Coordinates of C-alpha atoms in Angstrom, one line a residue:
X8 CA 0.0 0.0 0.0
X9 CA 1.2 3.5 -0.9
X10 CA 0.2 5.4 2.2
X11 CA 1.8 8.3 4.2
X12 CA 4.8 7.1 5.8
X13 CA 5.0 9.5 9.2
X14 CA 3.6 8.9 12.5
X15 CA 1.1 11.4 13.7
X16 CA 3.4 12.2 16.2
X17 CA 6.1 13.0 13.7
X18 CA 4.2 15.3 11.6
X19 CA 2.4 16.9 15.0
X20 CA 6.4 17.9 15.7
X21 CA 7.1 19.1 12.7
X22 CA 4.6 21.6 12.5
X23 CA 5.0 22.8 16.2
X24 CA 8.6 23.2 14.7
X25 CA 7.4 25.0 11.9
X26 CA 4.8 27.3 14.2
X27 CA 7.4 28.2 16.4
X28 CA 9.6 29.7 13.3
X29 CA 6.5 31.6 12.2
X30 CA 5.9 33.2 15.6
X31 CA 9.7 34.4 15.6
X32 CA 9.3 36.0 12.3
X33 CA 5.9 37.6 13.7
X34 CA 4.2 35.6 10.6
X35 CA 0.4 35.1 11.2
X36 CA 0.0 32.5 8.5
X37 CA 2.7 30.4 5.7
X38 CA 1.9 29.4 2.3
X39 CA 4.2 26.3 1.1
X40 CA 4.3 25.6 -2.2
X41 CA 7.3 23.5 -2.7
X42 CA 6.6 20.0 -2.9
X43 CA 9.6 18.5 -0.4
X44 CA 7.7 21.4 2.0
X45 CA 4.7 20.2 1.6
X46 CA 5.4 16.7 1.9
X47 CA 7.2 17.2 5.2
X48 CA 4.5 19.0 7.1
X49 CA 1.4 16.2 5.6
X50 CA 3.3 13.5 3.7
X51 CA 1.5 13.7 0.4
X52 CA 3.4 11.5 -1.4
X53 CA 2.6 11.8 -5.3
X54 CA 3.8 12.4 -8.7
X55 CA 0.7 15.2 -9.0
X56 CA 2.8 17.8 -8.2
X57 CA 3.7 19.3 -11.7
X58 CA 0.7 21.2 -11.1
X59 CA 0.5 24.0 -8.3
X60 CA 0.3 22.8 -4.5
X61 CA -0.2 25.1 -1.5
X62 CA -0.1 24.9 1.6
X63 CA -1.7 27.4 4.2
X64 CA -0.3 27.0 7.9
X65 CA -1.9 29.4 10.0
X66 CA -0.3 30.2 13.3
X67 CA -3.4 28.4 14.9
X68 CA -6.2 25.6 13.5
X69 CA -6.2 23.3 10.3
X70 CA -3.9 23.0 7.6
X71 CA -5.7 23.9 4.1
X72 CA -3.8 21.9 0.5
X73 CA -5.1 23.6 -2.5
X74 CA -4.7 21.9 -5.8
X75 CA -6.4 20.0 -8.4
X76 CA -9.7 18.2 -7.7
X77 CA -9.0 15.5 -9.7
X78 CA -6.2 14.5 -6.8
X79 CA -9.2 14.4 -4.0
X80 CA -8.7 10.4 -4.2
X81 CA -4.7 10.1 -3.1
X82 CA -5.6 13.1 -0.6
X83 CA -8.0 11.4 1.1
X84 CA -6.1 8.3 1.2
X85 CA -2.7 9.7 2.2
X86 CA -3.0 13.1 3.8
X87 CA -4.7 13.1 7.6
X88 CA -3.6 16.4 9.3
X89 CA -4.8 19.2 6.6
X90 CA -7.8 19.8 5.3
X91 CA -8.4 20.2 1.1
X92 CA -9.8 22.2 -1.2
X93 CA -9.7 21.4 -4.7
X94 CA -10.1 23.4 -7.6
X95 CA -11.5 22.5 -11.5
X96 CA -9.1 22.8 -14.5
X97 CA -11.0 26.0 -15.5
X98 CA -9.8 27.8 -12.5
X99 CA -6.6 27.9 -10.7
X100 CA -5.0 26.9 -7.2
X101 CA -4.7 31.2 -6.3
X102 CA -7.8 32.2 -8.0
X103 CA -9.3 29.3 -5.6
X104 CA -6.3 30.6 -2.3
X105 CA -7.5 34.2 -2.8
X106 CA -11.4 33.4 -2.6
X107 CA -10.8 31.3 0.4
X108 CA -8.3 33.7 2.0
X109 CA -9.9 36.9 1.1
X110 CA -11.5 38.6 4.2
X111 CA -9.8 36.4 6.3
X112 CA -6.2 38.4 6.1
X113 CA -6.7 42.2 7.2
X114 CA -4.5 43.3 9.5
X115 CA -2.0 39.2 9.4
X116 CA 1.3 39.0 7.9
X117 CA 1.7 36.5 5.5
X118 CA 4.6 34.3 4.3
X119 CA 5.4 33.0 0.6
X120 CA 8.3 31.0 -0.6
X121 CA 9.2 33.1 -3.1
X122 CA 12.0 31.2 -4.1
X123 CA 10.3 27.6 -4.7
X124 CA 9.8 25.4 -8.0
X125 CA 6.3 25.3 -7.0
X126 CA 5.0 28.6 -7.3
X127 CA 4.7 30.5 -10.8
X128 CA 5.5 34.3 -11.0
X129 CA 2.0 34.6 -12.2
X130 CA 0.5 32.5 -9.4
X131 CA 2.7 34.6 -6.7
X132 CA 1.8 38.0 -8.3
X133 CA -2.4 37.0 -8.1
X134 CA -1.8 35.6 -4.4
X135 CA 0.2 38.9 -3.2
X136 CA -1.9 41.4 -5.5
X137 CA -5.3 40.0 -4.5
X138 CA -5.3 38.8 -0.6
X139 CA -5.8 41.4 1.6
X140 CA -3.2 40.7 3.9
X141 CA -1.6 43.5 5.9
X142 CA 2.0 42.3 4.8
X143 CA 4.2 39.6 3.2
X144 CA 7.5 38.3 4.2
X145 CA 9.6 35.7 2.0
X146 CA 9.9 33.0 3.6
X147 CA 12.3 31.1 1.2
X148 CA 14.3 28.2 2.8
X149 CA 12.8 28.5 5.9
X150 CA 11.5 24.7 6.6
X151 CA 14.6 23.4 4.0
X152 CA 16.6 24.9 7.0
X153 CA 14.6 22.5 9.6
X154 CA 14.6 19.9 7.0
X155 CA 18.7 19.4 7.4
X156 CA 18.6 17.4 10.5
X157 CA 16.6 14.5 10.4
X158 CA 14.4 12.4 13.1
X159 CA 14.7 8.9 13.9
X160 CA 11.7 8.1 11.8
X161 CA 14.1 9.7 8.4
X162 CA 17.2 8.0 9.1
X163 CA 15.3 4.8 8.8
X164 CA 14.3 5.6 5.6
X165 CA 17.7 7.2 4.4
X166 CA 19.3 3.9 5.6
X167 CA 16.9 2.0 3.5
X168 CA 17.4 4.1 0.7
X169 CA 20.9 3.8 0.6
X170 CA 20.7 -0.2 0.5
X171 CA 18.2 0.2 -2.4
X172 CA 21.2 2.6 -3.9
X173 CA 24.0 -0.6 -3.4
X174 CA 21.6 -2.8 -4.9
X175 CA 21.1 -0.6 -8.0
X176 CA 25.1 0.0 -7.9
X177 CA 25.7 -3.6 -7.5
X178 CA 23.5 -4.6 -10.4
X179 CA 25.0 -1.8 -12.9
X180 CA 28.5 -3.1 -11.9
X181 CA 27.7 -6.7 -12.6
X182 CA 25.8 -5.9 -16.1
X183 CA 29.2 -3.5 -17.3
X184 CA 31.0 -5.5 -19.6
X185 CA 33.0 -4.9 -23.1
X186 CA 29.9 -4.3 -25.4
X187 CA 27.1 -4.3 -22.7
X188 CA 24.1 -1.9 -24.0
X189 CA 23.9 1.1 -21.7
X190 CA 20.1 0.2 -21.6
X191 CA 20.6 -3.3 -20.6
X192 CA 23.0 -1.8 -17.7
X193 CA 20.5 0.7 -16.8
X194 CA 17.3 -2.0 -16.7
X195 CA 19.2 -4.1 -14.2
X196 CA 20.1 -1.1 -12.5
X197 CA 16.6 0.2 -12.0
X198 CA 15.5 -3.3 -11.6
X199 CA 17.6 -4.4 -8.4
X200 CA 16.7 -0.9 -6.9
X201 CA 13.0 -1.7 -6.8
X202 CA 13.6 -5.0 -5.9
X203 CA 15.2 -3.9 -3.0
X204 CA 12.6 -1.9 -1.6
X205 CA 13.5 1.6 -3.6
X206 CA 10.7 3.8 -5.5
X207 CA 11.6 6.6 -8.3
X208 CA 14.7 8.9 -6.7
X209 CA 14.5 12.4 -7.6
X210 CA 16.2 12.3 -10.9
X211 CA 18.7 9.5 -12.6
X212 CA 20.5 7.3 -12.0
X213 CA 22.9 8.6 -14.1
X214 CA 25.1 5.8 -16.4
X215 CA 27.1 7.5 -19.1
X216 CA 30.4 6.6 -20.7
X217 CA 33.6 8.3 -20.3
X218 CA 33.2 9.9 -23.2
X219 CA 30.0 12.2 -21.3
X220 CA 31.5 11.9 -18.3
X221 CA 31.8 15.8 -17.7
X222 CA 28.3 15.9 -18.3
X223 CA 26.8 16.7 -15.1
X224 CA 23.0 15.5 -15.5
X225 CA 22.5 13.2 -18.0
X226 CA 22.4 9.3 -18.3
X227 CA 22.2 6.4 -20.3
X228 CA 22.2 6.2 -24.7
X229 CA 21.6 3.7 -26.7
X230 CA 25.0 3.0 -27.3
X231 CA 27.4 0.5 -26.0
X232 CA 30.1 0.2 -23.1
X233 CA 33.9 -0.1 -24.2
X234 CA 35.5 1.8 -22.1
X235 CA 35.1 3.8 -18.4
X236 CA 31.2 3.6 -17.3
X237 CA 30.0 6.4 -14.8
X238 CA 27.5 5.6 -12.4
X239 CA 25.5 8.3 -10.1
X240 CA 22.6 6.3 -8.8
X241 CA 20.1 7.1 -5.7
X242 CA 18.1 4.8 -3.8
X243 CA 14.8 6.9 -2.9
X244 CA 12.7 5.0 -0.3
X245 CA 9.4 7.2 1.5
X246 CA 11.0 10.3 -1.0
X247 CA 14.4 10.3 1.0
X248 CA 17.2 9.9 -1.7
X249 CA 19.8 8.5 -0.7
X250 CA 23.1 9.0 -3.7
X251 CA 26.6 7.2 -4.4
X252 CA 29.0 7.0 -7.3
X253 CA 31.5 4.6 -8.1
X254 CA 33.6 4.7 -11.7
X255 CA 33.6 1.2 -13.1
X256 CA 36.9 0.3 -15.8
X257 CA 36.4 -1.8 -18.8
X258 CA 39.4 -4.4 -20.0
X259 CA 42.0 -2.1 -17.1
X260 CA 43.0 0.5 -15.4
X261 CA 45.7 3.0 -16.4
X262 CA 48.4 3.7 -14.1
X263 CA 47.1 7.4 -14.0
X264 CA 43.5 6.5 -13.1
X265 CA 44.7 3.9 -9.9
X266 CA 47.0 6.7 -8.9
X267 CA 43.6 9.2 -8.8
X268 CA 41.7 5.7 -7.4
X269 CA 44.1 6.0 -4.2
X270 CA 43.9 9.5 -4.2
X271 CA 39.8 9.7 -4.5
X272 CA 39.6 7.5 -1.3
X273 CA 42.3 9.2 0.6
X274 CA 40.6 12.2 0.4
X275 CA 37.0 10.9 0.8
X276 CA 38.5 9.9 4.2
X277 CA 39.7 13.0 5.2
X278 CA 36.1 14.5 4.3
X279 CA 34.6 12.6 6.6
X280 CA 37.1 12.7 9.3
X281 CA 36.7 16.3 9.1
X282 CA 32.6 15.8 9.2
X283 CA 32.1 16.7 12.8
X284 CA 28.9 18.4 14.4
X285 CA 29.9 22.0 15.6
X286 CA 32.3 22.2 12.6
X287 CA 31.0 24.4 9.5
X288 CA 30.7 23.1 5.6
X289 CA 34.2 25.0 4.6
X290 CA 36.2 22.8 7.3
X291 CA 34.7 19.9 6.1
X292 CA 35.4 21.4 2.1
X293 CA 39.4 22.5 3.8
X294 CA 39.8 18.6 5.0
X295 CA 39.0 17.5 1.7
X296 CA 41.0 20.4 -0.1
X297 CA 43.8 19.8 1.9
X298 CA 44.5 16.2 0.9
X299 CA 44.2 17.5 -3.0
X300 CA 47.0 20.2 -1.4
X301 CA 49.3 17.4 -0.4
X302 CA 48.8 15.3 -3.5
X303 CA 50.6 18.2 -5.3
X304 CA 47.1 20.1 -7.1
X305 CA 47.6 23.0 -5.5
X306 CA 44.9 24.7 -8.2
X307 CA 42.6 21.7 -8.3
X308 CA 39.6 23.1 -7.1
X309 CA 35.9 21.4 -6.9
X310 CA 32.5 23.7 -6.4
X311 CA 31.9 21.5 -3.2
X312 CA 32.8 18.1 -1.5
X313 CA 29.1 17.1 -1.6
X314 CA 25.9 18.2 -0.4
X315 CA 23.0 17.7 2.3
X316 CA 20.2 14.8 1.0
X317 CA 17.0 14.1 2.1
X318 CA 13.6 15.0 0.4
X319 CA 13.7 15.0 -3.3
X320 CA 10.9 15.1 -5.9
X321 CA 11.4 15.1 -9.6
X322 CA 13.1 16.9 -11.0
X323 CA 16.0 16.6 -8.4
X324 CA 17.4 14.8 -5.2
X325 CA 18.7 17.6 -3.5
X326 CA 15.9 18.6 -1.9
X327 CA 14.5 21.5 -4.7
X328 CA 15.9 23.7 -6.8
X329 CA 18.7 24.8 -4.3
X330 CA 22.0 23.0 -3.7
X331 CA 23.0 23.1 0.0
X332 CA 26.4 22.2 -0.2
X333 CA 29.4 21.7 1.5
X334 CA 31.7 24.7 0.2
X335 CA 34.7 26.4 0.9
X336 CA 33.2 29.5 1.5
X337 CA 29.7 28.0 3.8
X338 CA 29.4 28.9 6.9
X339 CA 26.6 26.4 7.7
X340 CA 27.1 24.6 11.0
X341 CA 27.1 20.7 10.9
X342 CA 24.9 19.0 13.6
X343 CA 23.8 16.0 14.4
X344 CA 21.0 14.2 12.5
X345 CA 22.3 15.6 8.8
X346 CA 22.5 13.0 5.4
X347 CA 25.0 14.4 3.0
X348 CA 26.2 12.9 -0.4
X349 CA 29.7 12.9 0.0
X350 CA 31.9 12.8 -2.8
X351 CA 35.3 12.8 -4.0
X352 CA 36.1 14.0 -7.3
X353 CA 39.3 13.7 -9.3
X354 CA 38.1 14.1 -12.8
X355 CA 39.7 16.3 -15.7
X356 CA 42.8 16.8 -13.6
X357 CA 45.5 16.0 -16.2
X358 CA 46.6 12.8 -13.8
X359 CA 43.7 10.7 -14.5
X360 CA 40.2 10.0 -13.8
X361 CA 38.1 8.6 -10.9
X362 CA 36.0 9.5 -7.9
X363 CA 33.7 7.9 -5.5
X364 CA 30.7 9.2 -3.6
X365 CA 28.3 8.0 -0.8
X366 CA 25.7 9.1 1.7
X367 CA 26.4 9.6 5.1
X368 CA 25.1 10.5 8.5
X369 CA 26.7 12.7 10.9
X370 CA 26.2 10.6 14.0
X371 CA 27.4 12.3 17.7
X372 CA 30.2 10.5 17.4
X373 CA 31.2 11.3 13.7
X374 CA 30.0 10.4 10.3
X375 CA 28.5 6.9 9.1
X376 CA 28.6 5.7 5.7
X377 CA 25.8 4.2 5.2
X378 CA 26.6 2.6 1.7
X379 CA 28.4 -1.2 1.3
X380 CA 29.7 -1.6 -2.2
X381 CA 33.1 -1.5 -2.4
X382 CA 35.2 1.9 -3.2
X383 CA 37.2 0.1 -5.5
X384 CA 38.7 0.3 -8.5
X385 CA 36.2 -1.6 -10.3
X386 CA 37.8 -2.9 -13.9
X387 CA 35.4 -5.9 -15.4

């Protein structure tokens, strides 16, 4: 059964979380429109969201979803704590938000996400143009922000997304041979994911040849494997993505590429010894940097040494259209409860090619990876 997957008690702290932010930003009521935000506070958990969602939290009493009628079926059967209003295709979700809000707002201030995938500029104009609220605030990132650290209840399912990730790993390493179709590699990819439990992750997996390997977002052709294959593949279990890479050799290895093997896991290392809680995202970024340092690649430089994981709806598994990454120049503090896709890159250096990458926790005690398959080098 495809149900929501949080305890009432879960979601009831989540939004006492989420009221307590309002009141110290003096907001009398939020409208969420991104779907990660949405699913966190009720746990609506479909694939409906290419068309407008929102949200209305007011400081006190129900929680009100506005969105398509024709979605009344998997509301009712998923979402327990809000109330819904639905809205025909000849109308939209704000011209249906400003009827219900309208006379309701004088003299409240009122929060929109200005920022998130969910919400048009048309649809944000109509909503701050036409509700007669007393004043508007942007509330952009502000439940991303609480999203960071997770509760027991999302650590369960991060762990079972990341063995849903080694499965699909495993099964794209296995299928990787001299001449293997890149769609037979990615079917038993996909395959041994959902056997294991996984659902669709937030975009990929990514397989692509060496040849594409610079290219950041895209996957599998309809070509052949002959040489390097590049897997980026996420496990997503309850919408909680978990990502890893590995860098898989046809026929060998070059003496260049082992060299960057040794040096890609040395440094991944160093990452996560330097993962911490109380430390920020640029000493965790320094302890990877500093190993590239040592290796003699002084002006080797990467945009971050990964990234915090959680949420993720199509089109992404980072959690919306934002990248929270560890970089040199973050000062985000790292706590205790935060999934990262860690990663360790060494590719277009001159030296070679390879790099690894896995989800972690940040435990008390340090960081957990939470992946099994094997750093390598992998060379079938």
């Amino acid at each position: 059964m495809h149900s929501n997957p949080f305890t009432d008690a879960e979601l009831a702290r989540r939004l006492a979380a989420t009221r307590t932010e309002m009141a110290k930003r003096g907001l009398d009521m939020a409208l969420f429109s991104s779907p990660e935000n949405i699913f966190y506070l009720i746990g609506l958990d479909h694939w409906g969201y290419f068309a407008p969602h929102l949200l209305i939290v007011p400081a006190e009493g129900d929680l009100t979803l506005i969105t398509r009628q024709m979605e009344q079926a998997v509301i009712r059967n998923q979402v327990r704590n809000a109330a819904f209003i639905g809205h025909t295709d000849s109308e939209t979700a704000a011209d249906v938000a400003v009827k219900h809000l309208n006379g309701q707002c004088g003299g409240l201030t009122l929060g929109l996400e200005n920022w998130s995938s969910g919400l048009a500029y048309g649809m944000g104009h109509q909503l701050t143009n036409q509700i007669d609220a007393a004043g508007w605030q942007d509330i952009t990132g502000m439940l991303d922000l609480m999203r960071l650290v997770k509760s027991p209840e999302e650590i369960t399912f991060m762990r079972a997304a990341a063995k849903a990730a080694d499965a699909g790993t495993q099964a794209a390493i296995d299928a990787i041979h001299d001449g293997a179709r890149e769609t037979d590699v990615a079917a038993d990819c996909l395959a041994a994911m959902t056997r294991a439990g996984g659902t669709p992750p937030g975009f990929g997996p990514f397989i692509r040849p060496a040849a594409r390997m610079a290219e950041e977002h895209t996957s599998w052709g309809d070509g052949t494997h002959h040489q390097t294959v590049f897997l980026e593949v996420a496990g997503c279990v309850a919408r909680y993505n978990a990502p890893m890479g590995r860098l898989v050799h046809i026929g060998y290895i070059s003496d260049e590429d082992a060299e960057m093997a040794e040096l890609s896991k040395h440094a991944f290392h160093a990452t996560l010894d330097a993962l911490r809680p109380g430390v920020t995202a640029r000493d965790v970024y320094n302890g990877w940097q500093s190993v590239v340092d040592e290796a003699g690649l002084p002006t080797y430089r990467r945009h971050h040494c990964g990234y915090l994981v959680g949420i993720g709806f199509p089109p992404s598994w980072t959690g919306g259209p934002r990248v929270t990454g560890l970089r040199h120049d973050s000062d985000l503090e790292m706590k205790v409860g935060m999934t990262f896709h860690l990663m360790s890159w060494f590719t277009e250096t001159g030296r070679g090619n390879y790099f690894v990458s896995n989800t972690v926790l940040l435990g008390p005690d340090g960081a957990e990876v939470l992946n099994s398959t094997p750093f390598g080098p992998h060379v079938k």
